[in-house]
């Protein structure tokens, strides 16, 4: 499809496990964003890429969170040693350039048991 | 830093009634303002975007929003609610120079038959 694609849609992991969440942005979109959305709240910024460069990671809550976009297209958000507080929906968004509207994927719902 | 506040976490209207969802931004005039809608288990869909070109912005699905500098507001309206409008609505503003978005807490719109 032409939209932002995220996989998996749902992920259940045990506390302490590592997880990897994938985002396929819209083809040609330079900017890519990751957000975390806790239940009943608005999304909160995690990190931002422009092509392959990670220009802002100020929203990552701890050093257990790591994101990459090695070829300037697909991005992966990795969470190591997951904790219960990591349970949330992780949203990926892309835009043609910064200043353009962001297009969101359907998110990955992560549940940590 | 820029921020937005959404008054009313839940709004209930009857089908056919006026919809008014409130959003106020922090004191400095932002370059852009956005309204997004989120249906259950889906990502965010752009409803409309404000730029300085026009204070009244028309969006998809019959929604519109008016930027009022004197009130630091960007409220979302629709003349006649439809059952399919039931969803979560988020106001958002660029957090800095046009990169990541800062979202309000969201307003859940319920439409009664």
PDB file of C-alpha atoms in Angstrom:
ATOM      1  CA  UNK A   1       0.000   0.000   0.000  1.00  0.00           C
ATOM      2  CA  UNK A   2       0.922   3.650  -0.161  1.00  0.00           C
ATOM      3  CA  UNK A   3       0.756   4.376   3.553  1.00  0.00           C
ATOM      4  CA  UNK A   4       3.094   3.918   6.492  1.00  0.00           C
ATOM      5  CA  UNK A   5       3.300   0.263   7.446  1.00  0.00           C
ATOM      6  CA  UNK A   6       4.220  -1.003  10.900  1.00  0.00           C
ATOM      7  CA  UNK A   7       4.871  -4.536  12.051  1.00  0.00           C
ATOM      8  CA  UNK A   8       3.982  -6.404  14.067  1.00  0.00           C
ATOM      9  CA  UNK A   9       0.595  -4.900  14.889  1.00  0.00           C
ATOM     10  CA  UNK A  10       0.614  -6.584  18.274  1.00  0.00           C
ATOM     11  CA  UNK A  11       3.517  -7.809  20.346  1.00  0.00           C
ATOM     12  CA  UNK A  12       3.433  -9.552  23.690  1.00  0.00           C
ATOM     13  CA  UNK A  13       6.700 -10.063  25.513  1.00  0.00           C
ATOM     14  CA  UNK A  14       7.803 -11.103  28.952  1.00  0.00           C
ATOM     15  CA  UNK A  15       9.542  -8.588  31.153  1.00  0.00           C
ATOM     16  CA  UNK A  16      13.248  -8.612  30.422  1.00  0.00           C
ATOM     17  CA  UNK A  17      12.962  -9.686  26.793  1.00  0.00           C
ATOM     18  CA  UNK A  18      14.184  -7.585  23.891  1.00  0.00           C
ATOM     19  CA  UNK A  19      11.750  -6.480  21.184  1.00  0.00           C
ATOM     20  CA  UNK A  20      12.116  -4.923  17.733  1.00  0.00           C
ATOM     21  CA  UNK A  21       9.422  -2.884  16.036  1.00  0.00           C
ATOM     22  CA  UNK A  22       9.546  -2.139  12.328  1.00  0.00           C
ATOM     23  CA  UNK A  23       8.362   0.859  10.333  1.00  0.00           C
ATOM     24  CA  UNK A  24       8.126   1.141   6.550  1.00  0.00           C
ATOM     25  CA  UNK A  25       7.576   4.803   5.710  1.00  0.00           C
ATOM     26  CA  UNK A  26       5.944   6.172   2.601  1.00  0.00           C
ATOM     27  CA  UNK A  27       8.385   5.866  -0.278  1.00  0.00           C
ATOM     28  CA  UNK A  28      10.432   9.011  -0.741  1.00  0.00           C
ATOM     29  CA  UNK A  29       9.639  10.493   2.649  1.00  0.00           C
ATOM     30  CA  UNK A  30      12.745  12.032   4.129  1.00  0.00           C
ATOM     31  CA  UNK A  31      11.544  12.511   7.695  1.00  0.00           C
ATOM     32  CA  UNK A  32      10.612   9.675  10.038  1.00  0.00           C
ATOM     33  CA  UNK A  33       9.328   9.939  13.590  1.00  0.00           C
ATOM     34  CA  UNK A  34       8.612   7.501  16.405  1.00  0.00           C
ATOM     35  CA  UNK A  35       6.030   8.268  19.085  1.00  0.00           C
ATOM     36  CA  UNK A  36       4.869   6.409  22.164  1.00  0.00           C
ATOM     37  CA  UNK A  37       1.178   6.512  23.060  1.00  0.00           C
ATOM     38  CA  UNK A  38       0.156   5.353  26.510  1.00  0.00           C
ATOM     39  CA  UNK A  39      -3.424   4.257  27.059  1.00  0.00           C
ATOM     40  CA  UNK A  40      -5.801   7.212  27.050  1.00  0.00           C
ATOM     41  CA  UNK A  41      -3.125   9.772  26.241  1.00  0.00           C
ATOM     42  CA  UNK A  42      -1.767  11.646  23.279  1.00  0.00           C
ATOM     43  CA  UNK A  43       1.344  10.441  21.464  1.00  0.00           C
ATOM     44  CA  UNK A  44       4.680  11.538  22.864  1.00  0.00           C
ATOM     45  CA  UNK A  45       7.771  12.059  20.747  1.00  0.00           C
ATOM     46  CA  UNK A  46      10.590   9.547  20.962  1.00  0.00           C
ATOM     47  CA  UNK A  47      13.016  10.171  18.108  1.00  0.00           C
ATOM     48  CA  UNK A  48      13.389  11.724  14.646  1.00  0.00           C
ATOM     49  CA  UNK A  49      15.349  10.811  11.519  1.00  0.00           C
ATOM     50  CA  UNK A  50      16.130  12.799   8.452  1.00  0.00           C
ATOM     51  CA  UNK A  51      17.158  10.194   5.905  1.00  0.00           C
ATOM     52  CA  UNK A  52      19.573   7.929   7.786  1.00  0.00           C
ATOM     53  CA  UNK A  53      20.628  10.556  10.302  1.00  0.00           C
ATOM     54  CA  UNK A  54      19.072  10.476  13.741  1.00  0.00           C
ATOM     55  CA  UNK A  55      18.754  14.186  14.418  1.00  0.00           C
ATOM     56  CA  UNK A  56      16.851  14.068  17.684  1.00  0.00           C
ATOM     57  CA  UNK A  57      16.543  11.299  20.243  1.00  0.00           C
ATOM     58  CA  UNK A  58      15.656  13.477  23.183  1.00  0.00           C
ATOM     59  CA  UNK A  59      12.356  11.671  23.754  1.00  0.00           C
ATOM     60  CA  UNK A  60      13.798   8.198  24.253  1.00  0.00           C
ATOM     61  CA  UNK A  61      12.947   7.399  27.886  1.00  0.00           C
ATOM     62  CA  UNK A  62      16.080   5.407  28.693  1.00  0.00           C
ATOM     63  CA  UNK A  63      19.190   3.864  27.188  1.00  0.00           C
ATOM     64  CA  UNK A  64      17.191   0.652  26.745  1.00  0.00           C
ATOM     65  CA  UNK A  65      15.544   2.301  23.740  1.00  0.00           C
ATOM     66  CA  UNK A  66      17.428   2.388  20.467  1.00  0.00           C
ATOM     67  CA  UNK A  67      16.305   3.340  16.958  1.00  0.00           C
ATOM     68  CA  UNK A  68      17.978   3.096  13.582  1.00  0.00           C
ATOM     69  CA  UNK A  69      17.299   3.831   9.946  1.00  0.00           C
ATOM     70  CA  UNK A  70      20.484   2.607   8.240  1.00  0.00           C
ATOM     71  CA  UNK A  71      19.508   3.151   4.610  1.00  0.00           C
ATOM     72  CA  UNK A  72      17.213   6.100   5.064  1.00  0.00           C
ATOM     73  CA  UNK A  73      14.047   4.097   4.528  1.00  0.00           C
ATOM     74  CA  UNK A  74      12.914   1.332   6.900  1.00  0.00           C
ATOM     75  CA  UNK A  75      13.362   2.070  10.579  1.00  0.00           C
ATOM     76  CA  UNK A  76      13.530  -0.212  13.587  1.00  0.00           C
ATOM     77  CA  UNK A  77      12.830   0.712  17.186  1.00  0.00           C
ATOM     78  CA  UNK A  78      14.452  -1.684  19.613  1.00  0.00           C
ATOM     79  CA  UNK A  79      13.711  -1.953  23.290  1.00  0.00           C
ATOM     80  CA  UNK A  80      16.090  -3.986  25.427  1.00  0.00           C
ATOM     81  CA  UNK A  81      15.259  -5.609  28.750  1.00  0.00           C
ATOM     82  CA  UNK A  82      11.625  -4.583  28.505  1.00  0.00           C
ATOM     83  CA  UNK A  83       9.776  -3.351  31.570  1.00  0.00           C
ATOM     84  CA  UNK A  84       6.033  -3.215  32.259  1.00  0.00           C
ATOM     85  CA  UNK A  85       6.037   0.560  31.851  1.00  0.00           C
ATOM     86  CA  UNK A  86       7.100   0.066  28.229  1.00  0.00           C
ATOM     87  CA  UNK A  87       3.589  -1.239  27.462  1.00  0.00           C
ATOM     88  CA  UNK A  88       2.082   1.232  24.997  1.00  0.00           C
ATOM     89  CA  UNK A  89       1.271   1.762  21.351  1.00  0.00           C
ATOM     90  CA  UNK A  90       4.321   2.748  19.322  1.00  0.00           C
ATOM     91  CA  UNK A  91       3.476   4.924  16.355  1.00  0.00           C
ATOM     92  CA  UNK A  92       5.663   5.656  13.386  1.00  0.00           C
ATOM     93  CA  UNK A  93       5.085   8.652  11.139  1.00  0.00           C
ATOM     94  CA  UNK A  94       6.771   9.942   8.013  1.00  0.00           C
ATOM     95  CA  UNK A  95       6.670  13.173   6.076  1.00  0.00           C
ATOM     96  CA  UNK A  96       8.106  14.342   2.790  1.00  0.00           C
ATOM     97  CA  UNK A  97      10.172  16.899   4.646  1.00  0.00           C
ATOM     98  CA  UNK A  98      10.060  18.448   8.088  1.00  0.00           C
ATOM     99  CA  UNK A  99       7.309  21.130   8.027  1.00  0.00           C
ATOM    100  CA  UNK A 100       5.066  18.806   5.999  1.00  0.00           C
ATOM    101  CA  UNK A 101       2.146  16.937   7.586  1.00  0.00           C
ATOM    102  CA  UNK A 102       3.090  13.628   9.159  1.00  0.00           C
ATOM    103  CA  UNK A 103       1.439  10.433   7.981  1.00  0.00           C
ATOM    104  CA  UNK A 104       0.992   7.820  10.674  1.00  0.00           C
ATOM    105  CA  UNK A 105       1.025   4.050  10.612  1.00  0.00           C
ATOM    106  CA  UNK A 106      -1.495   2.017  12.583  1.00  0.00           C
ATOM    107  CA  UNK A 107       1.024   1.416  15.347  1.00  0.00           C
ATOM    108  CA  UNK A 108       2.379  -1.567  17.227  1.00  0.00           C
ATOM    109  CA  UNK A 109       0.615  -2.361  20.479  1.00  0.00           C
ATOM    110  CA  UNK A 110       3.264  -3.661  22.872  1.00  0.00           C
ATOM    111  CA  UNK A 111       2.226  -5.514  26.007  1.00  0.00           C
ATOM    112  CA  UNK A 112       4.840  -6.491  28.564  1.00  0.00           C
ATOM    113  CA  UNK A 113       3.796  -9.232  30.962  1.00  0.00           C
TER     114      UNK A 113
ATOM    115  CA  UNK B   1       8.436  25.144  24.166  1.00  0.00           C
ATOM    116  CA  UNK B   2       5.195  25.100  22.267  1.00  0.00           C
ATOM    117  CA  UNK B   3       2.288  23.177  23.765  1.00  0.00           C
ATOM    118  CA  UNK B   4      -1.433  22.701  23.251  1.00  0.00           C
ATOM    119  CA  UNK B   5      -4.220  22.094  25.722  1.00  0.00           C
ATOM    120  CA  UNK B   6      -7.447  20.340  24.884  1.00  0.00           C
ATOM    121  CA  UNK B   7     -10.308  21.189  27.204  1.00  0.00           C
ATOM    122  CA  UNK B   8     -12.651  18.288  27.795  1.00  0.00           C
ATOM    123  CA  UNK B   9     -11.321  14.765  27.598  1.00  0.00           C
ATOM    124  CA  UNK B  10     -14.799  13.524  26.630  1.00  0.00           C
ATOM    125  CA  UNK B  11     -17.480  15.240  24.568  1.00  0.00           C
ATOM    126  CA  UNK B  12     -20.884  13.726  23.855  1.00  0.00           C
ATOM    127  CA  UNK B  13     -23.263  15.051  21.222  1.00  0.00           C
ATOM    128  CA  UNK B  14     -26.404  13.812  19.564  1.00  0.00           C
ATOM    129  CA  UNK B  15     -26.357  12.815  15.918  1.00  0.00           C
ATOM    130  CA  UNK B  16     -27.008  15.924  13.840  1.00  0.00           C
ATOM    131  CA  UNK B  17     -25.853  18.319  16.559  1.00  0.00           C
ATOM    132  CA  UNK B  18     -22.944  20.764  16.371  1.00  0.00           C
ATOM    133  CA  UNK B  19     -19.529  19.390  17.265  1.00  0.00           C
ATOM    134  CA  UNK B  20     -17.091  21.716  19.075  1.00  0.00           C
ATOM    135  CA  UNK B  21     -13.738  20.395  20.255  1.00  0.00           C
ATOM    136  CA  UNK B  22     -11.480  22.891  21.985  1.00  0.00           C
ATOM    137  CA  UNK B  23      -7.745  23.456  21.565  1.00  0.00           C
ATOM    138  CA  UNK B  24      -5.631  26.291  22.958  1.00  0.00           C
ATOM    139  CA  UNK B  25      -1.956  26.798  22.149  1.00  0.00           C
ATOM    140  CA  UNK B  26       0.689  28.375  24.324  1.00  0.00           C
ATOM    141  CA  UNK B  27       1.295  32.087  24.060  1.00  0.00           C
ATOM    142  CA  UNK B  28       3.599  32.384  21.041  1.00  0.00           C
ATOM    143  CA  UNK B  29       1.935  32.101  17.635  1.00  0.00           C
ATOM    144  CA  UNK B  30       2.876  28.758  16.113  1.00  0.00           C
ATOM    145  CA  UNK B  31       3.715  28.431  12.405  1.00  0.00           C
ATOM    146  CA  UNK B  32       1.432  25.435  12.082  1.00  0.00           C
ATOM    147  CA  UNK B  33      -1.358  23.733  13.976  1.00  0.00           C
ATOM    148  CA  UNK B  34      -2.906  20.371  13.238  1.00  0.00           C
ATOM    149  CA  UNK B  35      -5.973  18.354  14.080  1.00  0.00           C
ATOM    150  CA  UNK B  36      -5.735  14.583  13.838  1.00  0.00           C
ATOM    151  CA  UNK B  37      -8.405  11.910  14.322  1.00  0.00           C
ATOM    152  CA  UNK B  38      -7.747   8.427  15.670  1.00  0.00           C
ATOM    153  CA  UNK B  39     -10.213   5.582  15.252  1.00  0.00           C
ATOM    154  CA  UNK B  40      -9.923   2.541  17.516  1.00  0.00           C
ATOM    155  CA  UNK B  41      -6.822   0.445  16.885  1.00  0.00           C
ATOM    156  CA  UNK B  42      -5.648   2.740  14.134  1.00  0.00           C
ATOM    157  CA  UNK B  43      -3.025   5.409  13.699  1.00  0.00           C
ATOM    158  CA  UNK B  44      -3.677   9.127  13.430  1.00  0.00           C
ATOM    159  CA  UNK B  45      -5.258  10.598  10.321  1.00  0.00           C
ATOM    160  CA  UNK B  46      -4.764  14.247   9.431  1.00  0.00           C
ATOM    161  CA  UNK B  47      -8.010  16.215   9.500  1.00  0.00           C
ATOM    162  CA  UNK B  48      -6.637  19.644   8.717  1.00  0.00           C
ATOM    163  CA  UNK B  49      -3.600  21.893   8.965  1.00  0.00           C
ATOM    164  CA  UNK B  50      -3.351  25.583   9.788  1.00  0.00           C
ATOM    165  CA  UNK B  51      -0.717  27.766   8.196  1.00  0.00           C
ATOM    166  CA  UNK B  52      -0.616  31.526   8.290  1.00  0.00           C
ATOM    167  CA  UNK B  53      -2.345  31.680   4.890  1.00  0.00           C
ATOM    168  CA  UNK B  54      -5.895  31.522   6.226  1.00  0.00           C
ATOM    169  CA  UNK B  55      -7.468  31.621   9.666  1.00  0.00           C
ATOM    170  CA  UNK B  56     -10.414  29.394   8.706  1.00  0.00           C
ATOM    171  CA  UNK B  57      -9.260  25.987   7.622  1.00  0.00           C
ATOM    172  CA  UNK B  58     -11.478  23.376   6.026  1.00  0.00           C
ATOM    173  CA  UNK B  59     -10.593  19.737   6.465  1.00  0.00           C
ATOM    174  CA  UNK B  60     -11.882  16.333   5.557  1.00  0.00           C
ATOM    175  CA  UNK B  61     -15.214  14.819   6.616  1.00  0.00           C
ATOM    176  CA  UNK B  62     -16.871  18.234   6.958  1.00  0.00           C
ATOM    177  CA  UNK B  63     -14.642  19.467   9.776  1.00  0.00           C
ATOM    178  CA  UNK B  64     -13.174  22.933   9.966  1.00  0.00           C
ATOM    179  CA  UNK B  65     -11.155  24.929  12.471  1.00  0.00           C
ATOM    180  CA  UNK B  66     -10.647  28.626  13.043  1.00  0.00           C
ATOM    181  CA  UNK B  67      -7.401  30.133  14.273  1.00  0.00           C
ATOM    182  CA  UNK B  68      -8.038  32.988  16.712  1.00  0.00           C
ATOM    183  CA  UNK B  69      -4.896  34.766  17.832  1.00  0.00           C
ATOM    184  CA  UNK B  70      -6.733  36.889  20.391  1.00  0.00           C
ATOM    185  CA  UNK B  71      -7.958  33.742  22.140  1.00  0.00           C
ATOM    186  CA  UNK B  72      -4.877  31.564  21.405  1.00  0.00           C
ATOM    187  CA  UNK B  73      -7.368  28.992  20.149  1.00  0.00           C
ATOM    188  CA  UNK B  74      -7.800  26.588  17.261  1.00  0.00           C
ATOM    189  CA  UNK B  75     -11.131  24.913  17.965  1.00  0.00           C
ATOM    190  CA  UNK B  76     -12.465  22.175  15.717  1.00  0.00           C
ATOM    191  CA  UNK B  77     -16.090  22.276  14.588  1.00  0.00           C
ATOM    192  CA  UNK B  78     -18.546  20.358  12.459  1.00  0.00           C
ATOM    193  CA  UNK B  79     -22.104  21.597  11.894  1.00  0.00           C
ATOM    194  CA  UNK B  80     -23.802  18.215  12.091  1.00  0.00           C
ATOM    195  CA  UNK B  81     -22.378  15.164  13.853  1.00  0.00           C
ATOM    196  CA  UNK B  82     -22.548  11.753  12.280  1.00  0.00           C
ATOM    197  CA  UNK B  83     -22.228   8.418  14.041  1.00  0.00           C
ATOM    198  CA  UNK B  84     -19.028   7.752  12.094  1.00  0.00           C
ATOM    199  CA  UNK B  85     -17.414  10.816  13.723  1.00  0.00           C
ATOM    200  CA  UNK B  86     -17.072   8.950  17.021  1.00  0.00           C
ATOM    201  CA  UNK B  87     -13.316   8.793  17.620  1.00  0.00           C
ATOM    202  CA  UNK B  88     -10.432  10.412  19.515  1.00  0.00           C
ATOM    203  CA  UNK B  89      -9.334  13.827  18.301  1.00  0.00           C
ATOM    204  CA  UNK B  90      -5.904  15.339  18.878  1.00  0.00           C
ATOM    205  CA  UNK B  91      -4.666  18.865  18.437  1.00  0.00           C
ATOM    206  CA  UNK B  92      -0.935  19.163  17.738  1.00  0.00           C
ATOM    207  CA  UNK B  93       1.747  21.792  17.257  1.00  0.00           C
ATOM    208  CA  UNK B  94       5.378  21.555  16.101  1.00  0.00           C
ATOM    209  CA  UNK B  95       7.557  21.362  19.193  1.00  0.00           C
ATOM    210  CA  UNK B  96      10.405  23.378  17.737  1.00  0.00           C
ATOM    211  CA  UNK B  97      11.564  24.311  14.265  1.00  0.00           C
ATOM    212  CA  UNK B  98       9.051  22.158  12.444  1.00  0.00           C
ATOM    213  CA  UNK B  99      10.116  18.706  13.439  1.00  0.00           C
ATOM    214  CA  UNK B 100       8.382  16.579  16.029  1.00  0.00           C
ATOM    215  CA  UNK B 101       4.808  17.256  17.094  1.00  0.00           C
ATOM    216  CA  UNK B 102       3.561  17.960  20.586  1.00  0.00           C
ATOM    217  CA  UNK B 103       0.049  16.622  21.064  1.00  0.00           C
ATOM    218  CA  UNK B 104      -2.742  17.594  23.377  1.00  0.00           C
ATOM    219  CA  UNK B 105      -4.241  15.001  25.654  1.00  0.00           C
ATOM    220  CA  UNK B 106      -7.006  14.211  23.200  1.00  0.00           C
ATOM    221  CA  UNK B 107     -10.789  14.492  23.256  1.00  0.00           C
ATOM    222  CA  UNK B 108     -12.978  11.436  22.850  1.00  0.00           C
ATOM    223  CA  UNK B 109     -16.063  12.322  20.836  1.00  0.00           C
ATOM    224  CA  UNK B 110     -19.135  10.200  21.404  1.00  0.00           C
ATOM    225  CA  UNK B 111     -22.168  10.525  19.132  1.00  0.00           C
ATOM    226  CA  UNK B 112     -25.556   9.435  20.435  1.00  0.00           C
ATOM    227  CA  UNK B 113     -28.252   8.265  18.048  1.00  0.00           C
TER     228      UNK B 113
END
